Each structure stands twice: as C-alpha cells, then as structure tokens.
Amino acid sequence: LTDLLVVTLFLPAYFALQVIYARRKYSVSPPDTAGPPEFERVFRAQANCSEYFPIFVSVLWVAGIFFQQGVAAVCGLLYLYARYQYFQGYRLSAHGR
C-alpha cells in the first residue's frame, strides 16, 4: 500500500506539469487563472483532481487498515486510472468528448 502511495504522488505532479505547459502555450502568467478556454479546461481538471486527492489518500489508508490491503491497492489503481482518463477527457473541448 505504501508503494501505491508513492506512485500516487506522481499523478498530481503530472497534472501540475500539464498546467505549466498550458500556461506557456497559451501565455497565461501566474497567478492568473483565466485565459483561453483550452487553458481553463486544463487548469480546472488539475484543480478538481487536487481537491479530491486528500480524500482519496484518506480512504485508501482507511481501507488498507480495515480491509485487505491488496483489494484496497487494486481499487486505488483503478481510481488513479479513472482520474487520468478524467483529466484527459476534461481537457478536450465539449465537442471532442
């Protein structure tokens, strides 16, 4: 379960890097959060994932303590995959989804 948590830390870092790349691409300087719709979608997807990250980590550890760690780890991996897919879908325009 600890190994999964280490891997889990890479996903928010990846999302933050995508925001940095979008800021450069669309010329949006920090701390501005408004810009072209393409930038705002990337920024909002990252913010949404960051908002739910503490809840995910808490639930992952509670599930690992009170239930089987293997099942908790598999559910955690499934959640991470779903979050990645969510991020990729959210950054597309509504017509592209």
mmCIF file of N, CA and C in Angstrom:
data_model
loop_
_atom_site.group_PDB
_atom_site.id
_atom_site.type_symbol
_atom_site.label_atom_id
_atom_site.label_comp_id
_atom_site.label_asym_id
_atom_site.label_seq_id
_atom_site.Cartn_x
_atom_site.Cartn_y
_atom_site.Cartn_z
ATOM 1 N N LEU A 1 0.830 -1.199 0.000
ATOM 2 C CA LEU A 1 0.000 0.000 0.000
ATOM 3 C C LEU A 1 0.872 1.261 0.000
ATOM 4 N N THR A 2 1.996 1.176 0.677
ATOM 5 C CA THR A 2 2.918 2.312 0.689
ATOM 6 C C THR A 2 3.492 2.557 -0.701
ATOM 7 N N ASP A 3 3.765 1.472 -1.421
ATOM 8 C CA ASP A 3 4.273 1.614 -2.789
ATOM 9 C C ASP A 3 3.259 2.329 -3.677
ATOM 10 N N LEU A 4 1.994 1.988 -3.493
ATOM 11 C CA LEU A 4 0.946 2.639 -4.276
ATOM 12 C C LEU A 4 0.887 4.128 -3.954
ATOM 13 N N LEU A 5 1.075 4.476 -2.695
ATOM 14 C CA LEU A 5 1.046 5.888 -2.324
ATOM 15 C C LEU A 5 2.185 6.652 -2.990
ATOM 16 N N VAL A 6 3.336 6.039 -3.090
ATOM 17 C CA VAL A 6 4.466 6.686 -3.765
ATOM 18 C C VAL A 6 4.131 6.912 -5.240
ATOM 19 N N VAL A 7 3.552 5.906 -5.877
ATOM 20 C CA VAL A 7 3.143 6.038 -7.281
ATOM 21 C C VAL A 7 2.047 7.098 -7.407
ATOM 22 N N THR A 8 1.171 7.152 -6.415
ATOM 23 C CA THR A 8 0.064 8.100 -6.423
ATOM 24 C C THR A 8 0.554 9.544 -6.460
ATOM 25 N N LEU A 9 1.685 9.810 -5.863
ATOM 26 C CA LEU A 9 2.201 11.180 -5.820
ATOM 27 C C LEU A 9 2.630 11.685 -7.195
ATOM 28 N N PHE A 10 2.884 10.777 -8.118
ATOM 29 C CA PHE A 10 3.301 11.193 -9.453
ATOM 30 C C PHE A 10 2.138 11.744 -10.284
ATOM 31 N N LEU A 11 0.922 11.302 -10.016
ATOM 32 C CA LEU A 11 -0.213 11.761 -10.820
ATOM 33 C C LEU A 11 -0.501 13.253 -10.612
ATOM 34 N N PRO A 12 -0.613 13.748 -9.375
ATOM 35 C CA PRO A 12 -0.797 15.206 -9.218
ATOM 36 C C PRO A 12 0.380 16.006 -9.777
ATOM 37 N N ALA A 13 1.578 15.457 -9.693
ATOM 38 C CA ALA A 13 2.739 16.148 -10.266
ATOM 39 C C ALA A 13 2.606 16.234 -11.782
ATOM 40 N N TYR A 14 2.132 15.162 -12.404
ATOM 41 C CA TYR A 14 1.910 15.161 -13.854
ATOM 42 C C TYR A 14 0.858 16.205 -14.227
ATOM 43 N N PHE A 15 -0.229 16.258 -13.459
ATOM 44 C CA PHE A 15 -1.276 17.234 -13.745
ATOM 45 C C PHE A 15 -0.745 18.661 -13.589
ATOM 46 N N ALA A 16 0.059 18.901 -12.569
ATOM 47 C CA ALA A 16 0.637 20.236 -12.366
ATOM 48 C C ALA A 16 1.559 20.612 -13.525
ATOM 49 N N LEU A 17 2.318 19.647 -14.017
ATOM 50 C CA LEU A 17 3.177 19.913 -15.176
ATOM 51 C C LEU A 17 2.351 20.267 -16.409
ATOM 52 N N GLN A 18 1.219 19.620 -16.568
ATOM 53 C CA GLN A 18 0.359 19.931 -17.706
ATOM 54 C C GLN A 18 -0.157 21.365 -17.628
ATOM 55 N N VAL A 19 -0.426 21.841 -16.412
ATOM 56 C CA VAL A 19 -0.850 23.234 -16.242
ATOM 57 C C VAL A 19 0.299 24.174 -16.591
ATOM 58 N N ILE A 20 1.509 23.822 -16.178
ATOM 59 C CA ILE A 20 2.675 24.650 -16.517
ATOM 60 C C ILE A 20 2.849 24.727 -18.029
ATOM 61 N N TYR A 21 2.748 23.587 -18.697
ATOM 62 C CA TYR A 21 2.875 23.574 -20.158
ATOM 63 C C TYR A 21 1.767 24.391 -20.816
ATOM 64 N N ALA A 22 0.540 24.290 -20.280
ATOM 65 C CA ALA A 22 -0.577 25.056 -20.842
ATOM 66 C C ALA A 22 -0.370 26.553 -20.612
ATOM 67 N N ARG A 23 0.169 26.924 -19.460
ATOM 68 C CA ARG A 23 0.455 28.345 -19.202
ATOM 69 C C ARG A 23 1.436 28.888 -20.234
ATOM 70 N N ARG A 24 2.453 28.113 -20.527
ATOM 71 C CA ARG A 24 3.442 28.551 -21.526
ATOM 72 C C ARG A 24 2.829 28.606 -22.922
ATOM 73 N N LYS A 25 2.056 27.590 -23.256
ATOM 74 C CA LYS A 25 1.480 27.500 -24.600
ATOM 75 C C LYS A 25 0.497 28.636 -24.869
ATOM 76 N N TYR A 26 -0.336 28.965 -23.856
ATOM 77 C CA TYR A 26 -1.380 29.964 -24.055
ATOM 78 C C TYR A 26 -1.023 31.315 -23.432
ATOM 79 N N SER A 27 0.218 31.487 -22.977
ATOM 80 C CA SER A 27 0.725 32.754 -22.420
ATOM 81 C C SER A 27 -0.136 33.281 -21.275
ATOM 82 N N VAL A 28 -0.367 32.437 -20.293
ATOM 83 C CA VAL A 28 -1.114 32.820 -19.097
ATOM 84 C C VAL A 28 -0.123 32.826 -17.936
ATOM 85 N N SER A 29 0.172 34.007 -17.426
ATOM 86 C CA SER A 29 1.156 34.136 -16.352
ATOM 87 C C SER A 29 0.519 33.866 -14.995
ATOM 88 N N PRO A 30 1.254 33.207 -14.092
ATOM 89 C CA PRO A 30 0.740 33.031 -12.726
ATOM 90 C C PRO A 30 0.635 34.391 -12.054
ATOM 91 N N PRO A 31 -0.284 34.680 -11.234
ATOM 92 C CA PRO A 31 -1.292 33.808 -10.647
ATOM 93 C C PRO A 31 -2.614 33.800 -11.404
ATOM 94 N N ASP A 32 -2.634 34.338 -12.628
ATOM 95 C CA ASP A 32 -3.877 34.362 -13.404
ATOM 96 C C ASP A 32 -4.397 32.947 -13.622
ATOM 97 N N THR A 33 -5.714 32.818 -13.505
ATOM 98 C CA THR A 33 -6.345 31.523 -13.771
ATOM 99 C C THR A 33 -7.325 31.605 -14.923
ATOM 100 N N ALA A 34 -7.448 32.776 -15.501
ATOM 101 C CA ALA A 34 -8.336 32.951 -16.646
ATOM 102 C C ALA A 34 -7.489 33.099 -17.901
ATOM 103 N N GLY A 35 -8.006 32.566 -18.967
ATOM 104 C CA GLY A 35 -7.312 32.633 -20.242
ATOM 105 C C GLY A 35 -8.167 31.982 -21.303
ATOM 106 N N PRO A 36 -7.548 31.477 -22.336
ATOM 107 C CA PRO A 36 -8.303 30.777 -23.370
ATOM 108 C C PRO A 36 -9.022 29.557 -22.777
ATOM 109 N N PRO A 37 -10.136 29.169 -23.367
ATOM 110 C CA PRO A 37 -10.871 28.005 -22.850
ATOM 111 C C PRO A 37 -10.015 26.743 -22.751
ATOM 112 N N GLU A 38 -9.066 26.585 -23.650
ATOM 113 C CA GLU A 38 -8.205 25.398 -23.613
ATOM 114 C C GLU A 38 -7.383 25.373 -22.329
ATOM 115 N N PHE A 39 -6.835 26.536 -21.952
ATOM 116 C CA PHE A 39 -6.070 26.608 -20.705
ATOM 117 C C PHE A 39 -6.971 26.385 -19.503
ATOM 118 N N GLU A 40 -8.131 27.016 -19.508
ATOM 119 C CA GLU A 40 -9.028 26.910 -18.357
ATOM 120 C C GLU A 40 -9.473 25.473 -18.120
ATOM 121 N N ARG A 41 -9.655 24.701 -19.180
ATOM 122 C CA ARG A 41 -10.033 23.293 -19.005
ATOM 123 C C ARG A 41 -8.913 22.503 -18.348
ATOM 124 N N VAL A 42 -7.683 22.727 -18.777
ATOM 125 C CA VAL A 42 -6.546 22.022 -18.169
ATOM 126 C C VAL A 42 -6.404 22.442 -16.709
ATOM 127 N N PHE A 43 -6.507 23.738 -16.449
ATOM 128 C CA PHE A 43 -6.369 24.236 -15.081
ATOM 129 C C PHE A 43 -7.464 23.677 -14.185
ATOM 130 N N ARG A 44 -8.690 23.674 -14.687
ATOM 131 C CA ARG A 44 -9.812 23.194 -13.867
ATOM 132 C C ARG A 44 -9.715 21.691 -13.624
ATOM 133 N N ALA A 45 -9.288 20.936 -14.610
ATOM 134 C CA ALA A 45 -9.126 19.489 -14.424
ATOM 135 C C ALA A 45 -8.077 19.210 -13.354
ATOM 136 N N GLN A 46 -6.986 19.956 -13.377
ATOM 137 C CA GLN A 46 -5.938 19.777 -12.362
ATOM 138 C C GLN A 46 -6.456 20.180 -10.989
ATOM 139 N N ALA A 47 -7.171 21.288 -10.913
ATOM 140 C CA ALA A 47 -7.695 21.750 -9.629
ATOM 141 C C ALA A 47 -8.694 20.750 -9.061
ATOM 142 N N ASN A 48 -9.543 20.214 -9.916
ATOM 143 C CA ASN A 48 -10.526 19.240 -9.461
ATOM 144 C C ASN A 48 -9.847 17.998 -8.907
ATOM 145 N N CYS A 49 -8.839 17.525 -9.579
ATOM 146 C CA CYS A 49 -8.116 16.343 -9.099
ATOM 147 C C CYS A 49 -7.397 16.642 -7.790
ATOM 148 N N SER A 50 -6.860 17.849 -7.654
ATOM 149 C CA SER A 50 -6.175 18.227 -6.413
ATOM 150 C C SER A 50 -7.146 18.330 -5.243
ATOM 151 N N GLU A 51 -8.365 18.752 -5.516
ATOM 152 C CA GLU A 51 -9.363 18.870 -4.455
ATOM 153 C C GLU A 51 -9.728 17.509 -3.880
ATOM 154 N N TYR A 52 -9.753 16.489 -4.711
ATOM 155 C CA TYR A 52 -10.160 15.163 -4.256
ATOM 156 C C TYR A 52 -8.995 14.287 -3.811
ATOM 157 N N PHE A 53 -7.763 14.742 -4.001
ATOM 158 C CA PHE A 53 -6.599 13.925 -3.656
ATOM 159 C C PHE A 53 -6.520 13.586 -2.164
ATOM 160 N N PRO A 54 -6.712 14.545 -1.236
ATOM 161 C CA PRO A 54 -6.654 14.180 0.187
ATOM 162 C C PRO A 54 -7.732 13.175 0.591
ATOM 163 N N ILE A 55 -8.897 13.290 -0.005
ATOM 164 C CA ILE A 55 -9.966 12.335 0.291
ATOM 165 C C ILE A 55 -9.566 10.948 -0.183
ATOM 166 N N PHE A 56 -9.002 10.867 -1.380
ATOM 167 C CA PHE A 56 -8.563 9.582 -1.921
ATOM 168 C C PHE A 56 -7.512 8.935 -1.031
ATOM 169 N N VAL A 57 -6.519 9.699 -0.619
ATOM 170 C CA VAL A 57 -5.452 9.139 0.219
ATOM 171 C C VAL A 57 -6.019 8.663 1.554
ATOM 172 N N SER A 58 -6.919 9.441 2.138
ATOM 173 C CA SER A 58 -7.531 9.043 3.412
ATOM 174 C C SER A 58 -8.322 7.752 3.276
ATOM 175 N N VAL A 59 -9.147 7.671 2.260
ATOM 176 C CA VAL A 59 -9.957 6.468 2.052
ATOM 177 C C VAL A 59 -9.069 5.270 1.732
ATOM 178 N N LEU A 60 -8.017 5.488 0.969
ATOM 179 C CA LEU A 60 -7.091 4.401 0.640
ATOM 180 C C LEU A 60 -6.466 3.820 1.899
ATOM 181 N N TRP A 61 -5.989 4.670 2.790
ATOM 182 C CA TRP A 61 -5.356 4.183 4.015
ATOM 183 C C TRP A 61 -6.359 3.542 4.959
ATOM 184 N N VAL A 62 -7.534 4.110 5.100
ATOM 185 C CA VAL A 62 -8.553 3.504 5.966
ATOM 186 C C VAL A 62 -8.950 2.140 5.424
ATOM 187 N N ALA A 63 -9.126 2.041 4.116
ATOM 188 C CA ALA A 63 -9.465 0.747 3.508
ATOM 189 C C ALA A 63 -8.328 -0.245 3.700
ATOM 190 N N GLY A 64 -7.097 0.219 3.609
ATOM 191 C CA GLY A 64 -5.956 -0.667 3.805
ATOM 192 C C GLY A 64 -5.828 -1.158 5.229
ATOM 193 N N ILE A 65 -6.228 -0.341 6.187
ATOM 194 C CA ILE A 65 -6.143 -0.731 7.598
ATOM 195 C C ILE A 65 -7.269 -1.679 7.976
ATOM 196 N N PHE A 66 -8.490 -1.379 7.552
ATOM 197 C CA PHE A 66 -9.643 -2.148 7.999
ATOM 198 C C PHE A 66 -10.045 -3.285 7.068
ATOM 199 N N PHE A 67 -9.540 -3.291 5.850
ATOM 200 C CA PHE A 67 -9.861 -4.348 4.897
ATOM 201 C C PHE A 67 -8.561 -4.931 4.368
ATOM 202 N N GLN A 68 -8.649 -5.747 3.352
ATOM 203 C CA GLN A 68 -7.438 -6.333 2.782
ATOM 204 C C GLN A 68 -6.671 -5.271 2.001
ATOM 205 N N GLN A 69 -5.370 -5.246 2.214
ATOM 206 C CA GLN A 69 -4.552 -4.242 1.541
ATOM 207 C C GLN A 69 -4.499 -4.462 0.035
ATOM 208 N N GLY A 70 -4.524 -5.705 -0.395
ATOM 209 C CA GLY A 70 -4.491 -5.996 -1.825
ATOM 210 C C GLY A 70 -5.705 -5.437 -2.544
ATOM 211 N N VAL A 71 -6.869 -5.628 -1.950
ATOM 212 C CA VAL A 71 -8.102 -5.107 -2.548
ATOM 213 C C VAL A 71 -8.071 -3.578 -2.555
ATOM 214 N N ALA A 72 -7.604 -2.988 -1.465
ATOM 215 C CA ALA A 72 -7.508 -1.528 -1.398
ATOM 216 C C ALA A 72 -6.544 -1.006 -2.461
ATOM 217 N N ALA A 73 -5.440 -1.708 -2.668
ATOM 218 C CA ALA A 73 -4.460 -1.279 -3.672
ATOM 219 C C ALA A 73 -5.033 -1.368 -5.080
ATOM 220 N N VAL A 74 -5.753 -2.438 -5.372
ATOM 221 C CA VAL A 74 -6.363 -2.587 -6.699
ATOM 222 C C VAL A 74 -7.399 -1.487 -6.926
ATOM 223 N N CYS A 75 -8.214 -1.219 -5.922
ATOM 224 C CA CYS A 75 -9.196 -0.139 -6.047
ATOM 225 C C CYS A 75 -8.499 1.214 -6.216
ATOM 226 N N GLY A 76 -7.378 1.401 -5.527
ATOM 227 C CA GLY A 76 -6.611 2.634 -5.668
ATOM 228 C C GLY A 76 -6.057 2.797 -7.071
ATOM 229 N N LEU A 77 -5.538 1.716 -7.636
ATOM 230 C CA LEU A 77 -5.030 1.771 -9.014
ATOM 231 C C LEU A 77 -6.147 2.079 -10.001
ATOM 232 N N LEU A 78 -7.302 1.474 -9.777
ATOM 233 C CA LEU A 78 -8.455 1.738 -10.639
ATOM 234 C C LEU A 78 -8.858 3.215 -10.554
ATOM 235 N N TYR A 79 -8.853 3.761 -9.353
ATOM 236 C CA TYR A 79 -9.178 5.174 -9.172
ATOM 237 C C TYR A 79 -8.173 6.069 -9.897
ATOM 238 N N LEU A 80 -6.892 5.743 -9.777
ATOM 239 C CA LEU A 80 -5.863 6.551 -10.434
ATOM 240 C C LEU A 80 -6.022 6.521 -11.948
ATOM 241 N N TYR A 81 -6.328 5.343 -12.488
ATOM 242 C CA TYR A 81 -6.555 5.235 -13.929
ATOM 243 C C TYR A 81 -7.771 6.069 -14.336
ATOM 244 N N ALA A 82 -8.838 5.999 -13.542
ATOM 245 C CA ALA A 82 -10.045 6.771 -13.847
ATOM 246 C C ALA A 82 -9.768 8.273 -13.767
ATOM 247 N N ARG A 83 -8.966 8.703 -12.801
ATOM 248 C CA ARG A 83 -8.608 10.119 -12.680
ATOM 249 C C ARG A 83 -7.798 10.583 -13.884
ATOM 250 N N TYR A 84 -6.891 9.739 -14.344
ATOM 251 C CA TYR A 84 -6.092 10.079 -15.521
ATOM 252 C C TYR A 84 -7.003 10.226 -16.742
ATOM 253 N N GLN A 85 -7.925 9.295 -16.926
ATOM 254 C CA GLN A 85 -8.863 9.361 -18.045
ATOM 255 C C GLN A 85 -9.752 10.603 -17.932
ATOM 256 N N TYR A 86 -10.174 10.912 -16.712
ATOM 257 C CA TYR A 86 -10.986 12.102 -16.473
ATOM 258 C C TYR A 86 -10.221 13.356 -16.900
ATOM 259 N N PHE A 87 -8.956 13.433 -16.501
ATOM 260 C CA PHE A 87 -8.135 14.592 -16.846
ATOM 261 C C PHE A 87 -8.002 14.722 -18.354
ATOM 262 N N GLN A 88 -7.719 13.628 -19.023
ATOM 263 C CA GLN A 88 -7.552 13.659 -20.474
ATOM 264 C C GLN A 88 -8.852 14.059 -21.170
ATOM 265 N N GLY A 89 -9.976 13.581 -20.669
ATOM 266 C CA GLY A 89 -11.259 13.934 -21.267
ATOM 267 C C GLY A 89 -11.663 15.372 -20.993
ATOM 268 N N TYR A 90 -11.390 15.854 -19.798
ATOM 269 C CA TYR A 90 -11.784 17.205 -19.408
ATOM 270 C C TYR A 90 -11.028 18.258 -20.200
ATOM 271 N N ARG A 91 -9.801 17.947 -20.571
ATOM 272 C CA ARG A 91 -9.008 18.948 -21.288
ATOM 273 C C ARG A 91 -9.459 19.105 -22.738
ATOM 274 N N LEU A 92 -10.236 18.160 -23.253
ATOM 275 C CA LEU A 92 -10.779 18.281 -24.605
ATOM 276 C C LEU A 92 -11.975 19.216 -24.601
ATOM 277 N N SER A 93 -12.299 19.767 -25.749
ATOM 278 C CA SER A 93 -13.490 20.607 -25.838
ATOM 279 C C SER A 93 -14.729 19.734 -25.685
ATOM 280 N N ALA A 94 -15.840 20.378 -25.397
ATOM 281 C CA ALA A 94 -17.085 19.629 -25.214
ATOM 282 C C ALA A 94 -17.467 18.882 -26.487
ATOM 283 N N HIS A 95 -17.099 19.425 -27.633
ATOM 284 C CA HIS A 95 -17.413 18.766 -28.900
ATOM 285 C C HIS A 95 -16.523 17.551 -29.133
ATOM 286 N N GLY A 96 -15.346 17.543 -28.527
ATOM 287 C CA GLY A 96 -14.406 16.444 -28.726
ATOM 288 C C GLY A 96 -14.607 15.271 -27.787
ATOM 289 N N ARG A 97 -15.480 15.442 -26.792
ATOM 290 C CA ARG A 97 -15.685 14.374 -25.805
ATOM 291 C C ARG A 97 -16.643 13.336 -26.297
#
